[in-house]
Coordinates of C-alpha atoms and ligand atoms in Angstrom, one line a residue:
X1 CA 104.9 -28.1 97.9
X2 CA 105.7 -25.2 95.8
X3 CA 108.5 -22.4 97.0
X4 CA 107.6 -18.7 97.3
X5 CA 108.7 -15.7 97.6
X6 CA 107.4 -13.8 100.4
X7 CA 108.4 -9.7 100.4
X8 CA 107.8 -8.4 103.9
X9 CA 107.0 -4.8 105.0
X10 CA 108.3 -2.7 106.6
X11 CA 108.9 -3.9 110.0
X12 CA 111.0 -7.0 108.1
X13 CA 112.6 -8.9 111.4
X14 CA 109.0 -8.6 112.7
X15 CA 107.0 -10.2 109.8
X16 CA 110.0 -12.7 108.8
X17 CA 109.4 -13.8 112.4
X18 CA 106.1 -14.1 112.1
X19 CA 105.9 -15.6 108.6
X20 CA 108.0 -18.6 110.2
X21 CA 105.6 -18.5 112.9
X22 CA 102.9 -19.3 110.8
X23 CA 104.5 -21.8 108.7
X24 CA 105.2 -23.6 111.3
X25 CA 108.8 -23.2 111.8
X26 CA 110.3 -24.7 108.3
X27 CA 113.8 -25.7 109.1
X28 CA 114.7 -24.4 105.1
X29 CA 113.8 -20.9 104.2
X30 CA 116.2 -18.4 103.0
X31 CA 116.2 -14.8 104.6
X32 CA 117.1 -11.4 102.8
X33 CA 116.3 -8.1 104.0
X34 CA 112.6 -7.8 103.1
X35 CA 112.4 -10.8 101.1
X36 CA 112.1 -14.6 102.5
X37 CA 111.6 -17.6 100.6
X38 CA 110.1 -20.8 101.6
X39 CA 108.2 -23.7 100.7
X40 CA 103.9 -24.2 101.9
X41 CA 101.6 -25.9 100.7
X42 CA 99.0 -23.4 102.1
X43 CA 97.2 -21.4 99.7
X44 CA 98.9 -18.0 99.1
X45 CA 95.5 -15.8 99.6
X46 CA 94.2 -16.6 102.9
X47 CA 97.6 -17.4 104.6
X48 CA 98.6 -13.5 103.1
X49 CA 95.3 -12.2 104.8
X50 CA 96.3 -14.4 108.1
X51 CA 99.5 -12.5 108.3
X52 CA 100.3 -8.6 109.1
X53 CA 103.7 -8.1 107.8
X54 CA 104.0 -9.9 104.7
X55 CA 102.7 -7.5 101.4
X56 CA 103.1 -10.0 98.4
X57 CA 103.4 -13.3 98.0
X58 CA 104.8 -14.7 94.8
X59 CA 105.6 -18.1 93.5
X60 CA 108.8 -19.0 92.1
X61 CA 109.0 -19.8 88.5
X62 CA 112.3 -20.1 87.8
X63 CA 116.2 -19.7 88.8
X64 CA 118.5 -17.8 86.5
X65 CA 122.5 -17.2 86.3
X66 CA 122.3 -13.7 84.7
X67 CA 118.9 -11.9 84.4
X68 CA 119.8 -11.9 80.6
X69 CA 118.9 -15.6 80.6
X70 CA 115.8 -14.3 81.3
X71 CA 114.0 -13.9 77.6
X72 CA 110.8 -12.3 76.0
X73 CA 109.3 -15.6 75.2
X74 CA 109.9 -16.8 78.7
X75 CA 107.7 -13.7 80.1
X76 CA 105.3 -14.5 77.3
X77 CA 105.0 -18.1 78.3
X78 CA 104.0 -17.3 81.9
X79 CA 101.6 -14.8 81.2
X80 CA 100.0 -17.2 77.9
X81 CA 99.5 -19.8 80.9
X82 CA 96.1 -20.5 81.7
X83 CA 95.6 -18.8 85.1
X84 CA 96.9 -15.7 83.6
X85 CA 95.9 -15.4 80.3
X86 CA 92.4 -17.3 80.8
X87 CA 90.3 -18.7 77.9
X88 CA 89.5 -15.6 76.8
X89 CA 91.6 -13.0 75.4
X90 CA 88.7 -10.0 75.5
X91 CA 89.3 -6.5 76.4
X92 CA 92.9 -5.1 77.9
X93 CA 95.4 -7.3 79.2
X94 CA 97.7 -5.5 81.9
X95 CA 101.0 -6.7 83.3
X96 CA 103.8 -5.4 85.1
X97 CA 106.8 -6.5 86.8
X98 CA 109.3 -5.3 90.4
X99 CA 112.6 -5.3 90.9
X100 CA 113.3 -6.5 94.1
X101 CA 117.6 -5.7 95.0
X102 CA 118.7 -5.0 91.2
X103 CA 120.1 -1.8 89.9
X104 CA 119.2 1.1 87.5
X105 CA 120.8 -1.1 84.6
X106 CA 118.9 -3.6 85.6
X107 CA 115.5 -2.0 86.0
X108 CA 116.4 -0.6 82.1
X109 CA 116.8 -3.9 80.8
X110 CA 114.2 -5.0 82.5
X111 CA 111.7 -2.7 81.1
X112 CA 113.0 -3.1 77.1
X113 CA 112.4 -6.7 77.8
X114 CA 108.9 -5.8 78.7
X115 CA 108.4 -3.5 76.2
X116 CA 109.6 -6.7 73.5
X117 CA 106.6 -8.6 75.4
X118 CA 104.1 -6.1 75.3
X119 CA 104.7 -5.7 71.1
X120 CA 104.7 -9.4 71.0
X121 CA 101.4 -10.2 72.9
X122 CA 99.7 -7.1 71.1
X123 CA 99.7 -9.5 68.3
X124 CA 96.6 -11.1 70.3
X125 CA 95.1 -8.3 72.2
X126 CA 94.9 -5.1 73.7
X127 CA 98.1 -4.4 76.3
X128 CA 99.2 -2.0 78.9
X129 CA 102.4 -2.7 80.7
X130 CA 101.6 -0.9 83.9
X131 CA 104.8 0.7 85.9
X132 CA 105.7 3.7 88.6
X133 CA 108.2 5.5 89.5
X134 CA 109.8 3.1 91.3
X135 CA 111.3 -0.2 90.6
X136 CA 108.9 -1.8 92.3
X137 CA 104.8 -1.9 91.8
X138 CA 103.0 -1.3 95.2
X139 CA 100.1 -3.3 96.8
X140 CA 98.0 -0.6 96.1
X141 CA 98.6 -0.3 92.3
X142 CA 98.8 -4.8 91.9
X143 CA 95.3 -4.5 93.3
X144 CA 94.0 -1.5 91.4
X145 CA 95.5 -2.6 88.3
X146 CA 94.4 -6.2 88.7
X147 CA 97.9 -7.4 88.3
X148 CA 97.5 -11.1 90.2
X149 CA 98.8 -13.7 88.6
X150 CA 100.2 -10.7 86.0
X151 CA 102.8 -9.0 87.7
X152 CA 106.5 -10.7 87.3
X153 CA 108.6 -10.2 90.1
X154 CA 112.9 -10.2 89.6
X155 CA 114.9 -11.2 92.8
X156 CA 118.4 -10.7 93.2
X157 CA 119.4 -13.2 95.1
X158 CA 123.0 -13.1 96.2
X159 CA 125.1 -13.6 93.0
X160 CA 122.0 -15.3 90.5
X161 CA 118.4 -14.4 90.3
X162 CA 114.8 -15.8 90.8
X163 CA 111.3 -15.0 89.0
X164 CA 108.3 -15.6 90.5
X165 CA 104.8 -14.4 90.0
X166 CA 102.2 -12.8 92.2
X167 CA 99.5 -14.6 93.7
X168 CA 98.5 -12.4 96.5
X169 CA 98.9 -9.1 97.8
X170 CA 97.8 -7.0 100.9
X171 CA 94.6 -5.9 101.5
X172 CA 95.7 -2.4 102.5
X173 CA 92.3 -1.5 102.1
X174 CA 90.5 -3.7 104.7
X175 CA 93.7 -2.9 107.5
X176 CA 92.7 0.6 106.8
X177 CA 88.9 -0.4 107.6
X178 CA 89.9 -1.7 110.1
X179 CA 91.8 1.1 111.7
X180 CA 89.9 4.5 111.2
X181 CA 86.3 3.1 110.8
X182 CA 86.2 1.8 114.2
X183 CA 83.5 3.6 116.8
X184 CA 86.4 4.2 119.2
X185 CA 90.0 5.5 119.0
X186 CA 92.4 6.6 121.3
X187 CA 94.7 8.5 120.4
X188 CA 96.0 9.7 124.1
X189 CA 96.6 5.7 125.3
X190 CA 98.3 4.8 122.3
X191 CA 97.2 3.4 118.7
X192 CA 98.1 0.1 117.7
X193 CA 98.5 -0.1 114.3
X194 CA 96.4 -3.5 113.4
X195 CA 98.9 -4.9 111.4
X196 CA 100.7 -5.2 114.4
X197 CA 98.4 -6.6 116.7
X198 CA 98.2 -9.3 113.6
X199 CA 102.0 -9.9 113.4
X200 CA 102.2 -10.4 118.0
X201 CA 99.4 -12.7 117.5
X202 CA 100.2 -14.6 115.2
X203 CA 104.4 -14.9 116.8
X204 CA 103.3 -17.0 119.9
X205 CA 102.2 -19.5 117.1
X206 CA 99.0 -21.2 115.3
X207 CA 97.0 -22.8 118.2
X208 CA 93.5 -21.0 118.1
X209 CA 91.9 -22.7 120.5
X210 CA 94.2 -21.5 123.2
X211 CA 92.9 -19.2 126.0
X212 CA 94.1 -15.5 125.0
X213 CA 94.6 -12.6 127.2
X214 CA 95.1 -8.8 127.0
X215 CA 95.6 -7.0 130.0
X216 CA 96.0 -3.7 128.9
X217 CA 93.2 -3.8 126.1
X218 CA 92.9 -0.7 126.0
X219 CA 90.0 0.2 123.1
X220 CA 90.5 -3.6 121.8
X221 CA 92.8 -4.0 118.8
X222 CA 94.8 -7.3 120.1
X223 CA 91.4 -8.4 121.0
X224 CA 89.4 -7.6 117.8
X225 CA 92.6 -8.9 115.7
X226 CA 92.1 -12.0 117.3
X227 CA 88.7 -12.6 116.9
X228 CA 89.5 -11.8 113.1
X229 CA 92.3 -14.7 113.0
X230 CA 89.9 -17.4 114.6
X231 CA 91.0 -17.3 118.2
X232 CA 88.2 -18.8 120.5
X233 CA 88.7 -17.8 123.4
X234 CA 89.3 -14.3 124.0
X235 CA 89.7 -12.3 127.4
X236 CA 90.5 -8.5 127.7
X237 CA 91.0 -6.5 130.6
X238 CA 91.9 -2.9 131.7
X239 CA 92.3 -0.6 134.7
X240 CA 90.2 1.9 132.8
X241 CA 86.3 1.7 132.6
X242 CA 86.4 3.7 129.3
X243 CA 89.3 1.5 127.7
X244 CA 86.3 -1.3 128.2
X245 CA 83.2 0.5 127.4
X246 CA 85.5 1.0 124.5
X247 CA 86.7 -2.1 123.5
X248 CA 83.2 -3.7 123.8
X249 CA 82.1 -0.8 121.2
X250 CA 84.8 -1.9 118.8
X251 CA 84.6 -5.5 119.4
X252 CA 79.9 -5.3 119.0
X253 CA 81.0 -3.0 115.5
X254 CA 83.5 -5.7 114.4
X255 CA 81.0 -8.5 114.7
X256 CA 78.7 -6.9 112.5
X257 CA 80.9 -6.0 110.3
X258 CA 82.5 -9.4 109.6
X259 CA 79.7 -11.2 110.9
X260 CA 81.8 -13.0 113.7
X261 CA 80.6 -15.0 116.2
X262 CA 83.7 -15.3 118.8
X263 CA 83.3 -14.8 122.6
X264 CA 85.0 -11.9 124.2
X265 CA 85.2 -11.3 128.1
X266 CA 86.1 -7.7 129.0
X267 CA 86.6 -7.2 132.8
X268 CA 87.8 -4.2 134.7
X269 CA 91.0 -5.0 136.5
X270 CA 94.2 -3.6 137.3
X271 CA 97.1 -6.0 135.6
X272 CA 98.2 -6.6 139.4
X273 CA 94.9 -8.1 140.4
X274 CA 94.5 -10.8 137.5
X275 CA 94.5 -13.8 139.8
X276 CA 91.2 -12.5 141.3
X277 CA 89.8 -13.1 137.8
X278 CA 91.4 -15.9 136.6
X279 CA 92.2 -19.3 138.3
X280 CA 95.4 -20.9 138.4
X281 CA 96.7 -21.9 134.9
X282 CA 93.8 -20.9 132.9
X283 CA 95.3 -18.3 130.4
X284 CA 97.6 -20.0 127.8
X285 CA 99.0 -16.7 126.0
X286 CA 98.9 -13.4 126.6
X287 CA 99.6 -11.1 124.2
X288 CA 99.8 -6.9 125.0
X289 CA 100.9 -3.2 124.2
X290 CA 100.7 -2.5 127.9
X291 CA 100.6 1.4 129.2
X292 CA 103.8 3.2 127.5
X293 CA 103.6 6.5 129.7
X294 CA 102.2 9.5 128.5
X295 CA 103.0 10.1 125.4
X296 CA 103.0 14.0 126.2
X297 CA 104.6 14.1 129.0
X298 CA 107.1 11.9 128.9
X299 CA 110.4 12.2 131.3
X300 CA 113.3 10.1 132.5
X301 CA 111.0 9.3 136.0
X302 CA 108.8 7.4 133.8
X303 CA 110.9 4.7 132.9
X304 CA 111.5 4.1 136.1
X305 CA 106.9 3.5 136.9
X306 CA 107.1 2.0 133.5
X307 CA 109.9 -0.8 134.8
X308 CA 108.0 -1.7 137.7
X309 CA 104.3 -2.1 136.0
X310 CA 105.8 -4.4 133.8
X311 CA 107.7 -6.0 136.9
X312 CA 104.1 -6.3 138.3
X313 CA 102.6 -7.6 135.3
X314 CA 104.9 -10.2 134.5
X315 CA 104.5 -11.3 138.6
X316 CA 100.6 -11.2 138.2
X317 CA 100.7 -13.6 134.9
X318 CA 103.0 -16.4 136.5
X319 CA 99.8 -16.6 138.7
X320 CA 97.0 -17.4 136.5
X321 CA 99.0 -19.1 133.2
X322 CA 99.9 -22.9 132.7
X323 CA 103.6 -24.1 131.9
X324 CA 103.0 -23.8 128.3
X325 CA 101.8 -20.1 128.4
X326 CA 104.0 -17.7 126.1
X327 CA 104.0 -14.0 126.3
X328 CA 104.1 -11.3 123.6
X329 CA 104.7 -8.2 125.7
X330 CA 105.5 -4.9 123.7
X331 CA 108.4 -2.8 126.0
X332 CA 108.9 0.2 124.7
X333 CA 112.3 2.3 124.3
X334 CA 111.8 6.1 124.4
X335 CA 113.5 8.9 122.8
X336 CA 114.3 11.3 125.2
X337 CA 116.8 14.8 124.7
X338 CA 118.5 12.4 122.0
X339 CA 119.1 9.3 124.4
X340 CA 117.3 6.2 124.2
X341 CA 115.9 5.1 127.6
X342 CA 114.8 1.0 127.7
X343 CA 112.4 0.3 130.0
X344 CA 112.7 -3.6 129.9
X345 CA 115.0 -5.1 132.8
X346 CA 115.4 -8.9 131.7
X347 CA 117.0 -9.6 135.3
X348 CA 113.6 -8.3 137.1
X349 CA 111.3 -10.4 134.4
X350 CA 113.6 -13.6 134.8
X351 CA 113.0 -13.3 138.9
X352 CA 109.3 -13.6 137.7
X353 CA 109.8 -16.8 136.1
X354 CA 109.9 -16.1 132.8
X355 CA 112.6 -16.7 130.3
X356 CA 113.2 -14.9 126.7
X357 CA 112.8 -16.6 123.4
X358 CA 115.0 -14.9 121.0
X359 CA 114.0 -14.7 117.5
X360 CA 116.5 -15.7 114.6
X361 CA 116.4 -12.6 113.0
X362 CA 117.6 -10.5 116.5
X363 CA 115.5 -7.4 117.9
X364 CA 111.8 -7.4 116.6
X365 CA 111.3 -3.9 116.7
X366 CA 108.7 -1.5 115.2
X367 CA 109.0 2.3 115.0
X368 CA 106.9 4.7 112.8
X369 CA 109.3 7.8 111.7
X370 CA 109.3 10.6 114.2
X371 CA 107.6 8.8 117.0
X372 CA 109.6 9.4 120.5
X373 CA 108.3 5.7 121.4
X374 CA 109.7 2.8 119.7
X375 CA 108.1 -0.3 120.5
X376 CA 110.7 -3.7 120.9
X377 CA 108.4 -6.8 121.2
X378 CA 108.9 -9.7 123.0
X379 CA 108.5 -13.3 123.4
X380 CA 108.4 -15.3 126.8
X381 CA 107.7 -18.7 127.9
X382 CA 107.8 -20.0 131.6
X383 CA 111.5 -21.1 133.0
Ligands
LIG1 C1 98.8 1.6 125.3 S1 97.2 1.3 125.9 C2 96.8 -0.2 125.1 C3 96.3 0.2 123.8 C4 95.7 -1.0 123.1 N1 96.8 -1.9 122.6 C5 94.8 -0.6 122.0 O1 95.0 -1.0 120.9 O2 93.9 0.2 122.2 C6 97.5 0.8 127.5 C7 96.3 0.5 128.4 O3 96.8 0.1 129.7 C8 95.8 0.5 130.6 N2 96.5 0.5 131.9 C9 97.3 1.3 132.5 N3 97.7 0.9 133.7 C10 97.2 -0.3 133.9 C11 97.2 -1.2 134.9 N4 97.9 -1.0 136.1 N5 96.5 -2.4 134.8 C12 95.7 -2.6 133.7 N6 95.6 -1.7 132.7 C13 96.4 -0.6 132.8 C14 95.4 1.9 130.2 O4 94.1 2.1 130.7 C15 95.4 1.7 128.6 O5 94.1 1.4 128.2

């Protein structure tokens, strides 16, 4: 098992939770604001395009006292290895490196010591040290610079430090694909960002083969994110005819796209009436941005429709899922005349039967700057 270093995005409590998710729960894994480490033995570039929150993953190399332990011929060494360097030393050689946590100072010495690498493996080849303006090198510029395997990464952790190198980085292209190409978007019933879609799935745990629901599918991005993570059984369903002509669009553009083969059911149905769909215990998780309001018109009355749909909904799914079923269920908390209005009342959901599973890493909550709505998701199992 080797130990990496994960660096989350923005939504950190989110994607550490769903990074331990994923990885099954380790019991040892150490947690710092966007940064987790952990051991896997699963390979770094399709468990990075599996999860939503996580933007590089980068193996440890080594453990240092004082970055100044840290010298040019150790940089040299990694980047000489094999993987990196390659048999052949044709053409431009690019590197870079990120400060994750470290200071001004630290970024300077960082750089001279790059700059002592750069003059020493110029002896060999052709080499640009790539940087920005920032400390740290985004996804964008590892990928367009073709800096896996090439870009060092310095982690100040606590009092000492840890260097590890990138193997895999977020495909911020395909998410982006994946968000504005779609045939159908709707702006007025919310957009879920499919990155978070990704991240709910992927919290209630690894089990594809589990029966999946959305009941407020709305133009399909749970549903569509699912099929993309290898869940076989999907079901979606909506109150709105459109939301499902909709979703069937997305879904019939996504399968041609990615040439996937996954069965979707898409049935009109209000959330209340699920049990006339489904039998007794069939559904085994359900995952959902339900209806947040108007986003146009929202007012202080709509908390109060917006406490008892979700009262409804969490009624209607003790009727149609087994013991084992878990819930992701987004409730949202709305800005309002500068108070924040909460529209989940854990008293009414526990009378439903369902209990909360708190995450170790508190609230999971994702907010985009200057939306009103900020979205606090969930997880529930049976009592
Ligand atoms: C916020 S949208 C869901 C957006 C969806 N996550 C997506 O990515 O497109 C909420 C959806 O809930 C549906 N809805 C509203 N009330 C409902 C109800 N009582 N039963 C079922 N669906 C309902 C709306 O038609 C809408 O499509």
């Amino acid at each position: 098992m080797s130990k990496y270093a994960f660096i989350l995005g923005q939504a950190s409590h989110l994607a550490a939770a769903e990074l331990l998710s994923v990885l099954n729960q380790p019991k040892n894994y150490s947690w710092q604001d966007n940064l987790l480490i952990a051991d896997t033995e699963l390979e770094p570039e399709s468990l990075l395009k599996q999860l939503g929150g996580t933007i590089k993953i980068a193996k440890i190399i080594g453990n240092y006292q004082n970055l100044a332990d840290f010298k040019t011929a150790d940089w040299c060494q990694y980047l000489r290895s094999p993987h990196t360097w390659g048999q052949k030393l044709e053409g431009k050689f690019t590197f870079g490196f990120s400060l994750y946590q470290g200071t001004q100072k630290d970024y300077q010495h960082l750089f001279k010591l790059a700059l002592s690498v750069k003059k020493e493996l110029r002896a060999k080849t052709s080499v640009r040290l790539v940087t920005s303006r920032e400390p740290i090198l985004s996804s964008v510029i590892v990928t367009k610079n073709n800096l896996l395997n090439k870009e060092l990464l310095f982690l100040k952790i606590k009092n000492s430090w840890a260097v590890a190198i990138t193997c895999a980085v977020q495909d911020f292209d395909d998410y982006g694909q994946r968000d504005i190409l779609r045939p159908e978007r709707d702006s007025r019933s919310g957009m879920l960002p499919p990155k978070l879609a990704q991240m709910m799935l992927n919290l209630a745990g690894t089990d594809k083969n589990l029966n999946l629901l959305d009941p407020f599918c709305g133009s399909g991005t749970i549903l569509q994110e699912a099929m993309l993570l290898g869940f076989k059984n999907i079901h979606g369903t909506d109150i709105s005819p459109k939301a499902i002509a909709d979703s069937q669009k997305n879904i019939d553009w996504l399968k041609n796209k990615y040439n996937l083969k996954n069965k979707v059911n898409l049935k009109l149905s209000d959330v209340q009436n699920l049990a006339k769909i489904f039998k007794n215990k069939e559904i085994d998780l359900i995952v959902t941005e339900p209806f947040m309001g108007d986003a146009r018109n929202l007012q202080e009355e709509t908390i109060l429709d917006l406490k008892k749909l979700y009262y409804q909904a969490f009624l209607s799914f003790a009727k149609i899922c087994s013991q084992k079923t878990k819930i992701v269920f987004i409730f949202p908390e709305i800005n309002l005349k500068n108070q924040t209005l909460n529209t989940l009342d854990k008293k009414a959901i526990a009378s439903c039967g369902w209990q909360q599973i708190h995450s170790p890493f508190g609230e999971l909550i994702y907010q985009r700057p200057g939306q009103t709505v900020t979205r606090n998701i969930t997880l529930w199992q049976r009592q």
